[in-house]
Tab-separated table of C-alpha atoms and ligand atoms in Angstrom:
chain	number	residue	atom	x	y	z
A	1	MET	CA	0.000	0.000	0.000
A	2	SER	CA	1.355	3.409	-0.912
A	3	TRP	CA	2.054	5.848	1.889
A	4	ARG	CA	-0.715	8.121	0.598
A	5	ASN	CA	-3.401	5.430	0.854
A	6	LYS	CA	-2.658	4.697	4.490
A	7	LYS	CA	-5.419	5.414	6.937
A	8	ILE	CA	-4.638	8.638	8.806
A	9	TYR	CA	-6.628	9.615	11.886
A	10	ILE	CA	-6.561	13.356	12.574
A	11	ALA	CA	-7.452	13.782	16.244
A	12	GLY	CA	-8.945	17.264	16.624
A	13	SER	CA	-9.954	17.488	12.959
A	14	GLY	CA	-12.706	20.000	13.704
A	15	GLY	CA	-10.339	22.551	15.242
A	16	MET	CA	-8.254	25.247	13.578
A	17	VAL	CA	-5.119	23.075	13.419
A	18	GLY	CA	-6.713	19.709	12.635
A	19	SER	CA	-8.810	21.075	9.798
A	20	ALA	CA	-5.757	22.788	8.247
A	21	VAL	CA	-3.776	19.532	8.506
A	22	GLY	CA	-6.628	17.632	6.806
A	23	LYS	CA	-6.799	20.187	4.003
A	24	ASN	CA	-3.028	20.024	3.478
A	25	LEU	CA	-2.986	16.201	3.396
A	26	GLU	CA	-5.813	16.144	0.838
A	27	SER	CA	-4.030	18.700	-1.350
A	28	LYS	CA	-1.025	16.341	-1.428
A	29	GLY	CA	-3.088	13.312	-2.490
A	30	TYR	CA	-3.687	11.596	0.851
A	31	ASN	CA	-7.056	9.964	0.384
A	32	ASN	CA	-7.787	7.868	3.437
A	33	LEU	CA	-8.395	10.348	6.248
A	34	VAL	CA	-10.462	9.553	9.322
A	35	ARG	CA	-12.119	12.437	11.150
A	36	ARG	CA	-14.410	12.501	14.180
A	37	THR	CA	-16.025	15.478	15.852
A	38	SER	CA	-15.696	15.767	19.632
A	39	LYS	CA	-19.400	14.862	19.877
A	40	GLU	CA	-18.829	11.637	17.913
A	41	LEU	CA	-15.732	10.655	19.879
A	42	ASN	CA	-14.906	11.970	23.343
A	43	LEU	CA	-11.121	11.650	23.587
A	44	ILE	CA	-11.228	12.164	27.355
A	45	ASN	CA	-13.043	8.845	27.686
A	46	GLN	CA	-10.610	5.922	27.518
A	47	ALA	CA	-13.239	3.290	26.644
A	48	GLU	CA	-14.489	5.348	23.676
A	49	VAL	CA	-10.954	5.915	22.388
A	50	GLU	CA	-10.090	2.256	22.794
A	51	SER	CA	-13.114	1.015	20.851
A	52	PHE	CA	-12.558	3.635	18.129
A	53	PHE	CA	-8.978	2.400	17.557
A	54	GLU	CA	-10.146	-1.233	17.680
A	55	ARG	CA	-12.701	-0.509	14.949
A	56	GLU	CA	-10.777	1.880	12.704
A	57	LYS	CA	-7.181	0.668	13.109
A	58	PRO	CA	-5.512	3.787	11.695
A	59	ALA	CA	-1.944	3.448	10.397
A	60	ILE	CA	-0.979	7.026	11.194
A	61	VAL	CA	-2.202	9.458	13.872
A	62	ILE	CA	-1.831	13.237	13.930
A	63	LEU	CA	-2.616	14.194	17.523
A	64	SER	CA	-3.800	17.793	17.217
A	65	ALA	CA	-6.723	17.495	19.629
A	66	ALA	CA	-6.272	19.629	22.743
A	67	LYS	CA	-7.977	22.038	25.053
A	68	VAL	CA	-6.388	25.360	24.116
A	69	GLY	CA	-6.946	29.012	24.855
A	70	GLY	CA	-5.347	32.379	25.431
A	71	ILE	CA	-3.572	33.677	28.493
A	72	LEU	CA	-6.700	34.314	30.614
A	73	ALA	CA	-8.424	31.001	29.837
A	74	ASN	CA	-5.207	29.147	30.734
A	75	ASN	CA	-4.847	31.098	33.957
A	76	HIS	CA	-8.481	30.665	35.095
A	77	GLN	CA	-9.467	27.178	33.908
A	78	ARG	CA	-6.327	25.610	35.333
A	79	ALA	CA	-7.890	22.253	36.243
A	80	ASP	CA	-9.579	21.816	32.838
A	81	PHE	CA	-6.381	22.631	30.945
A	82	ILE	CA	-4.279	20.058	32.773
A	83	TYR	CA	-6.918	17.324	33.111
A	84	ASP	CA	-8.396	17.400	29.600
A	85	ASN	CA	-5.009	17.521	27.916
A	86	LEU	CA	-3.490	14.740	30.027
A	87	MET	CA	-6.456	12.481	29.360
A	88	ILE	CA	-6.548	13.126	25.597
A	89	GLU	CA	-2.831	12.431	25.195
A	90	ALA	CA	-2.709	9.404	27.452
A	91	ASN	CA	-5.767	7.791	25.861
A	92	VAL	CA	-4.737	8.370	22.256
A	93	ILE	CA	-1.046	7.503	22.635
A	94	GLN	CA	-1.738	4.313	24.606
A	95	ALA	CA	-4.403	3.213	22.088
A	96	ALA	CA	-2.014	3.987	19.216
A	97	PHE	CA	0.600	1.751	20.830
A	98	LYS	CA	-1.857	-1.055	21.533
A	99	HIS	CA	-3.246	-1.033	17.996
A	100	ARG	CA	0.185	-0.819	16.374
A	101	VAL	CA	-0.068	2.601	14.795
A	102	GLU	CA	2.971	2.959	12.508
A	103	LYS	CA	3.567	6.648	13.109
A	104	LEU	CA	2.163	9.252	15.499
A	105	ILE	CA	2.876	12.979	15.588
A	106	PHE	CA	1.944	14.863	18.754
A	107	LEU	CA	1.548	18.640	18.742
A	108	GLY	CA	3.048	20.477	21.705
A	109	SER	CA	3.344	24.263	22.033
A	110	SER	CA	6.139	26.818	22.421
A	111	CYS	CA	4.685	27.894	25.790
A	112	ILE	CA	5.941	24.683	27.376
A	113	TYR	CA	9.525	25.940	27.322
A	114	PRO	CA	10.843	27.616	30.488
A	115	LYS	CA	9.572	31.166	31.035
A	116	ASN	CA	13.042	32.677	30.907
A	117	ALA	CA	14.625	30.394	28.306
A	118	PRO	CA	17.468	31.997	26.295
A	119	GLN	CA	16.226	33.309	22.932
A	120	PRO	CA	15.837	32.004	20.305
A	121	ILE	CA	14.643	28.836	22.039
A	122	LYS	CA	16.380	25.642	20.961
A	123	GLU	CA	14.752	22.217	21.254
A	124	GLU	CA	17.315	21.303	23.945
A	125	TYR	CA	15.936	23.933	26.380
A	126	LEU	CA	12.829	21.928	27.303
A	127	LEU	CA	12.776	21.223	31.070
A	128	SER	CA	15.749	23.456	31.764
A	129	GLY	CA	13.898	25.969	33.994
A	130	LEU	CA	10.670	27.107	35.650
A	131	LEU	CA	7.476	27.495	33.609
A	132	GLU	CA	5.332	30.599	33.103
A	133	TYR	CA	2.702	30.626	35.895
A	134	THR	CA	-0.324	31.573	33.737
A	135	ASN	CA	-0.061	28.436	31.617
A	136	GLU	CA	1.794	26.047	33.896
A	137	PRO	CA	-1.019	23.423	34.035
A	138	TYR	CA	-1.324	23.359	30.223
A	139	ALA	CA	2.461	23.225	29.835
A	140	VAL	CA	2.838	20.352	32.301
A	141	ALA	CA	0.195	18.363	30.383
A	142	LYS	CA	1.879	19.055	27.041
A	143	ILE	CA	5.298	18.116	28.434
A	144	ALA	CA	3.719	14.842	29.573
A	145	GLY	CA	2.546	14.257	25.984
A	146	VAL	CA	6.062	14.837	24.643
A	147	LYS	CA	7.469	12.423	27.230
A	148	LEU	CA	4.771	9.818	26.493
A	149	CYS	CA	5.871	9.761	22.845
A	150	GLU	CA	9.542	9.597	23.770
A	151	SER	CA	8.945	6.833	26.318
A	152	PHE	CA	6.918	4.691	23.920
A	153	TYR	CA	9.809	5.027	21.464
A	154	ARG	CA	12.448	4.136	24.039
A	155	GLN	CA	10.589	1.193	25.587
A	156	HIS	CA	8.675	-0.158	22.569
A	157	ASP	CA	10.407	1.373	19.527
A	158	CYS	CA	7.213	3.173	18.413
A	159	ASP	CA	7.652	5.817	15.701
A	160	PHE	CA	5.966	8.447	17.907
A	161	PHE	CA	7.397	11.969	18.157
A	162	SER	CA	6.389	15.573	18.869
A	163	VAL	CA	6.451	18.877	17.074
A	164	MET	CA	6.497	22.216	18.877
A	165	PRO	CA	4.450	24.880	17.092
A	166	THR	CA	4.829	28.537	17.933
A	167	ASN	CA	1.726	30.738	18.581
A	168	LEU	CA	-0.722	29.930	15.779
A	169	TYR	CA	-3.550	31.886	14.192
A	170	GLY	CA	-5.757	31.738	11.116
A	171	GLU	CA	-9.169	30.800	9.868
A	172	ARG	CA	-11.380	28.897	12.325
A	173	ASP	CA	-9.602	30.496	15.264
A	174	ASN	CA	-11.592	31.183	18.442
A	175	PHE	CA	-12.744	34.827	18.482
A	176	ASP	CA	-14.323	34.763	21.957
A	177	LEU	CA	-12.802	37.690	23.849
A	178	GLN	CA	-12.428	35.886	27.181
A	179	SER	CA	-10.856	32.660	25.962
A	180	SER	CA	-9.084	33.553	22.694
A	181	HIS	CA	-5.449	34.225	21.884
A	182	VAL	CA	-4.239	37.712	21.153
A	183	ILE	CA	-4.684	37.814	17.335
A	184	PRO	CA	-8.364	36.849	17.127
A	185	ALA	CA	-9.061	39.042	20.171
A	186	LEU	CA	-7.444	42.077	18.547
A	187	ILE	CA	-9.151	41.507	15.191
A	188	ARG	CA	-12.504	41.412	16.921
A	189	LYS	CA	-11.814	44.340	19.258
A	190	PHE	CA	-10.642	46.643	16.433
A	191	HIS	CA	-13.437	45.540	14.126
A	192	GLU	CA	-16.138	46.166	16.728
A	193	ALA	CA	-14.576	49.481	17.746
A	194	LYS	CA	-14.601	50.540	14.077
A	195	THR	CA	-18.243	49.597	13.512
A	196	GLN	CA	-19.362	51.114	16.822
A	197	GLN	CA	-17.132	54.190	16.303
A	198	SER	CA	-15.560	53.789	19.765
A	199	GLU	CA	-12.809	56.222	20.709
A	200	LYS	CA	-10.429	53.633	22.080
A	201	VAL	CA	-9.655	49.924	22.247
A	202	ILE	CA	-8.385	48.377	25.471
A	203	LEU	CA	-5.713	45.710	25.183
A	204	TRP	CA	-4.315	43.551	27.966
A	205	GLY	CA	-1.033	43.838	29.832
A	206	SER	CA	1.701	46.296	28.906
A	207	GLY	CA	1.996	45.679	25.163
A	208	THR	CA	5.724	44.972	25.587
A	209	PRO	CA	5.846	41.127	25.436
A	210	ARG	CA	7.116	39.722	22.152
A	211	ARG	CA	5.494	36.804	20.343
A	212	GLU	CA	6.265	34.748	17.248
A	213	PHE	CA	3.247	33.880	15.079
A	214	LEU	CA	2.657	31.311	12.358
A	215	TYR	CA	-0.337	31.085	10.044
A	216	VAL	CA	-2.079	27.745	10.530
A	217	ASP	CA	-1.727	26.655	6.864
A	218	ASP	CA	2.062	26.970	7.212
A	219	LEU	CA	1.946	24.870	10.396
A	220	ALA	CA	-0.110	22.213	8.606
A	221	ASP	CA	2.373	22.135	5.738
A	222	ALA	CA	5.261	21.687	8.189
A	223	VAL	CA	3.469	18.841	9.995
A	224	VAL	CA	2.933	16.976	6.700
A	225	PHE	CA	6.554	17.705	5.707
A	226	LEU	CA	7.727	16.105	8.979
A	227	LEU	CA	5.338	13.194	8.537
A	228	GLU	CA	7.152	12.483	5.277
A	229	ASN	CA	10.696	13.379	6.337
A	230	MET	CA	11.142	12.702	10.046
A	231	THR	CA	11.140	9.595	12.219
A	232	ALA	CA	11.293	9.135	15.969
A	233	LYS	CA	14.657	7.396	15.590
A	234	LYS	CA	16.233	10.282	13.640
A	235	LEU	CA	14.965	12.768	16.204
A	236	TYR	CA	15.804	10.953	19.428
A	237	GLU	CA	19.274	10.078	18.098
A	238	GLN	CA	19.959	13.842	18.221
A	239	LYS	CA	19.028	13.693	21.943
A	240	ILE	CA	15.917	15.819	21.438
A	241	SER	CA	12.289	14.772	21.806
A	242	HIS	CA	10.606	17.200	19.406
A	243	ILE	CA	11.211	19.695	16.629
A	244	ASN	CA	10.293	23.399	16.623
A	245	ILE	CA	7.897	24.767	13.993
A	246	GLY	CA	7.830	28.521	13.622
A	247	ALA	CA	8.704	31.502	11.501
A	248	GLY	CA	11.849	32.448	13.429
A	249	VAL	CA	10.779	36.099	13.736
A	250	ASP	CA	8.770	37.826	16.445
A	251	VAL	CA	6.963	41.091	17.055
A	252	GLU	CA	6.066	43.207	20.090
A	253	ILE	CA	2.351	43.033	21.041
A	254	SER	CA	2.096	46.832	20.578
A	255	GLU	CA	3.496	46.511	17.012
A	256	LEU	CA	1.102	43.648	16.299
A	257	ALA	CA	-1.754	45.836	17.523
A	258	ASN	CA	-0.768	48.612	15.109
A	259	ILE	CA	-0.629	46.204	12.151
A	260	ILE	CA	-4.091	44.800	12.950
A	261	LYS	CA	-5.486	48.289	13.542
A	262	GLU	CA	-4.235	49.305	10.076
A	263	ILE	CA	-5.640	46.178	8.344
A	264	VAL	CA	-9.030	46.625	9.989
A	265	GLY	CA	-9.003	50.375	9.279
A	266	TYR	CA	-9.673	51.560	12.834
A	267	LYS	CA	-8.737	55.198	13.503
A	268	GLY	CA	-9.111	55.506	17.295
A	269	LYS	CA	-6.659	55.094	20.198
A	270	ILE	CA	-5.147	52.088	21.948
A	271	ASP	CA	-5.005	51.776	25.765
A	272	TYR	CA	-3.582	49.021	27.929
A	273	ASP	CA	-5.186	47.397	30.979
A	274	ALA	CA	-2.249	46.693	33.306
A	275	THR	CA	-4.397	44.529	35.597
A	276	LYS	CA	-4.306	41.798	32.917
A	277	PRO	CA	-1.229	39.528	32.719
A	278	ASP	CA	1.625	39.866	30.222
A	279	GLY	CA	2.715	36.243	30.410
A	280	THR	CA	6.138	35.199	29.138
A	281	PRO	CA	8.215	38.236	28.116
A	282	ARG	CA	9.388	36.580	24.904
A	283	LYS	CA	9.154	33.179	23.190
A	284	LEU	CA	10.943	33.171	19.885
A	285	MET	CA	11.889	29.722	18.717
A	286	ASP	CA	15.065	28.622	17.004
A	287	VAL	CA	13.794	26.959	13.830
A	288	SER	CA	17.188	26.232	12.268
A	289	ARG	CA	16.718	22.448	12.542
A	290	LEU	CA	13.507	22.561	10.504
A	291	ASN	CA	15.004	25.033	8.023
A	292	LYS	CA	18.031	22.756	7.498
A	293	LEU	CA	15.716	19.854	6.711
A	294	GLY	CA	14.289	22.006	3.900
A	295	TRP	CA	11.103	23.601	5.288
A	296	LYS	CA	10.496	27.338	5.719
A	297	TYR	CA	7.309	29.320	6.328
A	298	THR	CA	5.757	31.145	3.352
A	299	ILE	CA	2.874	33.260	4.693
A	300	SER	CA	3.991	36.623	6.108
A	301	LEU	CA	2.344	37.997	9.247
A	302	GLU	CA	0.631	40.758	7.244
A	303	ASP	CA	-0.760	38.339	4.653
A	304	GLY	CA	-1.877	35.898	7.316
A	305	LEU	CA	-3.609	38.641	9.283
A	306	ARG	CA	-5.454	39.817	6.155
A	307	LYS	CA	-6.616	36.280	5.414
A	308	THR	CA	-7.777	35.857	9.002
A	309	TYR	CA	-9.642	39.164	8.990
A	310	ASP	CA	-11.329	38.208	5.676
A	311	TRP	CA	-12.413	34.915	7.213
A	312	PHE	CA	-13.721	36.670	10.320
A	313	LEU	CA	-15.751	39.097	8.155
A	314	LYS	CA	-17.286	36.220	6.170
A	315	GLU	CA	-18.091	34.293	9.329
A	316	SER	CA	-19.656	37.257	11.089
A	317	ALA	CA	-21.718	38.000	7.986
A	318	GLY	CA	-22.855	34.364	8.084
A	319	VAL	CA	-21.589	33.709	4.485
B	1	GFB	O1	-2.136	35.084	22.821
B	1	GFB	P1	-2.137	35.190	24.304
B	1	GFB	O2	-3.456	35.103	24.971
B	1	GFB	O3	-1.241	34.088	24.934
B	1	GFB	O4	-1.505	36.603	24.724
B	1	GFB	P2	0.281	33.806	25.359
B	1	GFB	C1	-0.321	37.103	24.163
B	1	GFB	C2	-0.015	38.490	24.713
B	1	GFB	O5	-0.987	39.423	24.187
B	1	GFB	C3	-0.092	38.620	26.231
B	1	GFB	C4	-1.478	40.232	25.233
B	1	GFB	O6	0.965	39.453	26.678
B	1	GFB	C5	-1.443	39.308	26.447
B	1	GFB	O7	-1.497	40.049	27.662
B	1	GFB	N1	-2.827	40.743	24.899
B	1	GFB	C6	-3.140	42.049	24.717
B	1	GFB	C7	-3.953	40.011	24.761
B	1	GFB	N2	-4.460	42.178	24.512
B	1	GFB	C8	-4.992	40.924	24.520
B	1	GFB	C9	-6.324	40.444	24.362
B	1	GFB	O8	-7.288	41.170	24.149
B	1	GFB	N3	-6.487	39.084	24.413
B	1	GFB	C10	-5.424	38.229	24.625
B	1	GFB	N4	-5.667	36.909	24.652
B	1	GFB	N5	-4.167	38.677	24.821
B	1	GFB	C11	-0.725	31.438	25.515
B	1	GFB	C12	-0.703	30.345	26.525
B	1	GFB	O9	0.113	32.405	26.024
B	1	GFB	O10	-0.224	31.054	24.260
B	1	GFB	C13	-1.185	29.084	26.012
B	1	GFB	O11	-1.393	30.757	27.691
B	1	GFB	C14	-0.780	28.757	24.585
B	1	GFB	O12	-0.809	28.064	26.869
B	1	GFB	C15	-0.726	29.956	23.679
B	1	GFB	O13	0.439	28.118	24.560
B	1	GFB	C16	0.001	29.673	22.384
B	1	GFB	O14	1.187	33.777	24.174
B	1	GFB	O15	0.714	34.733	26.435
């Protein structure tokens, strides 16, 4: 059977990342994808996951299902972020082992590196320092996922490994102001301020943290590239457990705000609410490993933001 006919289960296929991965696989000729909504398959429930794998027997798993959110959601729903993510990872990775999945890719996140890691952040810096408090529960769960993959490789020789995406954004993002990440929040805030002719928009924190962003279609392309070009053995032989996926450039939140303001066409002022957290001061990843393998991002921040704003406009118009 050719690689492209193998049955691939995309866990989290309804989310922003999973749907972009599915679209990218289909564009490259993969024709045997298995998708389940969270209503059809509750990944937190071990018995459901077990019987799904027993029935479907996928050859490949892309584990992009997760409970995710922005800085405030992570900080407030601490129990949900650690519990849901631990359960999803443990259930899926164990079932993948039991049902002899040939390859599994787990998606981590750049926020699982130490809060004050040297910049740019190399793969080797994982577990070298304390975590950022606002997302510590999420980070601990994601680190457990990375270590589950590594441990199944070391004990059972499974081709399971992790990728570490930077902050992602794009179509299908969550635009809810309480639980979203900064980009969808800012798009919505500026858009609503423009339509309601408000004098100012209030952003969180100080505006000084720096973040690296990657458009979700680029992330999906990198995941498929690594599916085709990376193995657990090649990775763990370099004494690392995962590979960074990012653009390798970052921007200050205040600069990001000005770019979004310009794209949306809002003319008012920007204020900052210092009672809201800043989070990690900076998290720029070193993506030289991925670049050396032959993959580089293609969608600039400006282009990605325009695409995302277009999508948001269509969605809010109900098109
Ligand atoms: O994207 P974000 O929520 O998450 O926030 P993190 C990034 C920065 O933007 C923070 C500031 O310094 C926020 O204070 N910011 C300014 C805003 N205005 C806003 C706003 O209206 N909404 C939001 N959400 N932020 C998350 C982690 O950290 O990143 C997660 O908590 C996850 O675990 C994710 O890994 C990628 O980059 O700070």
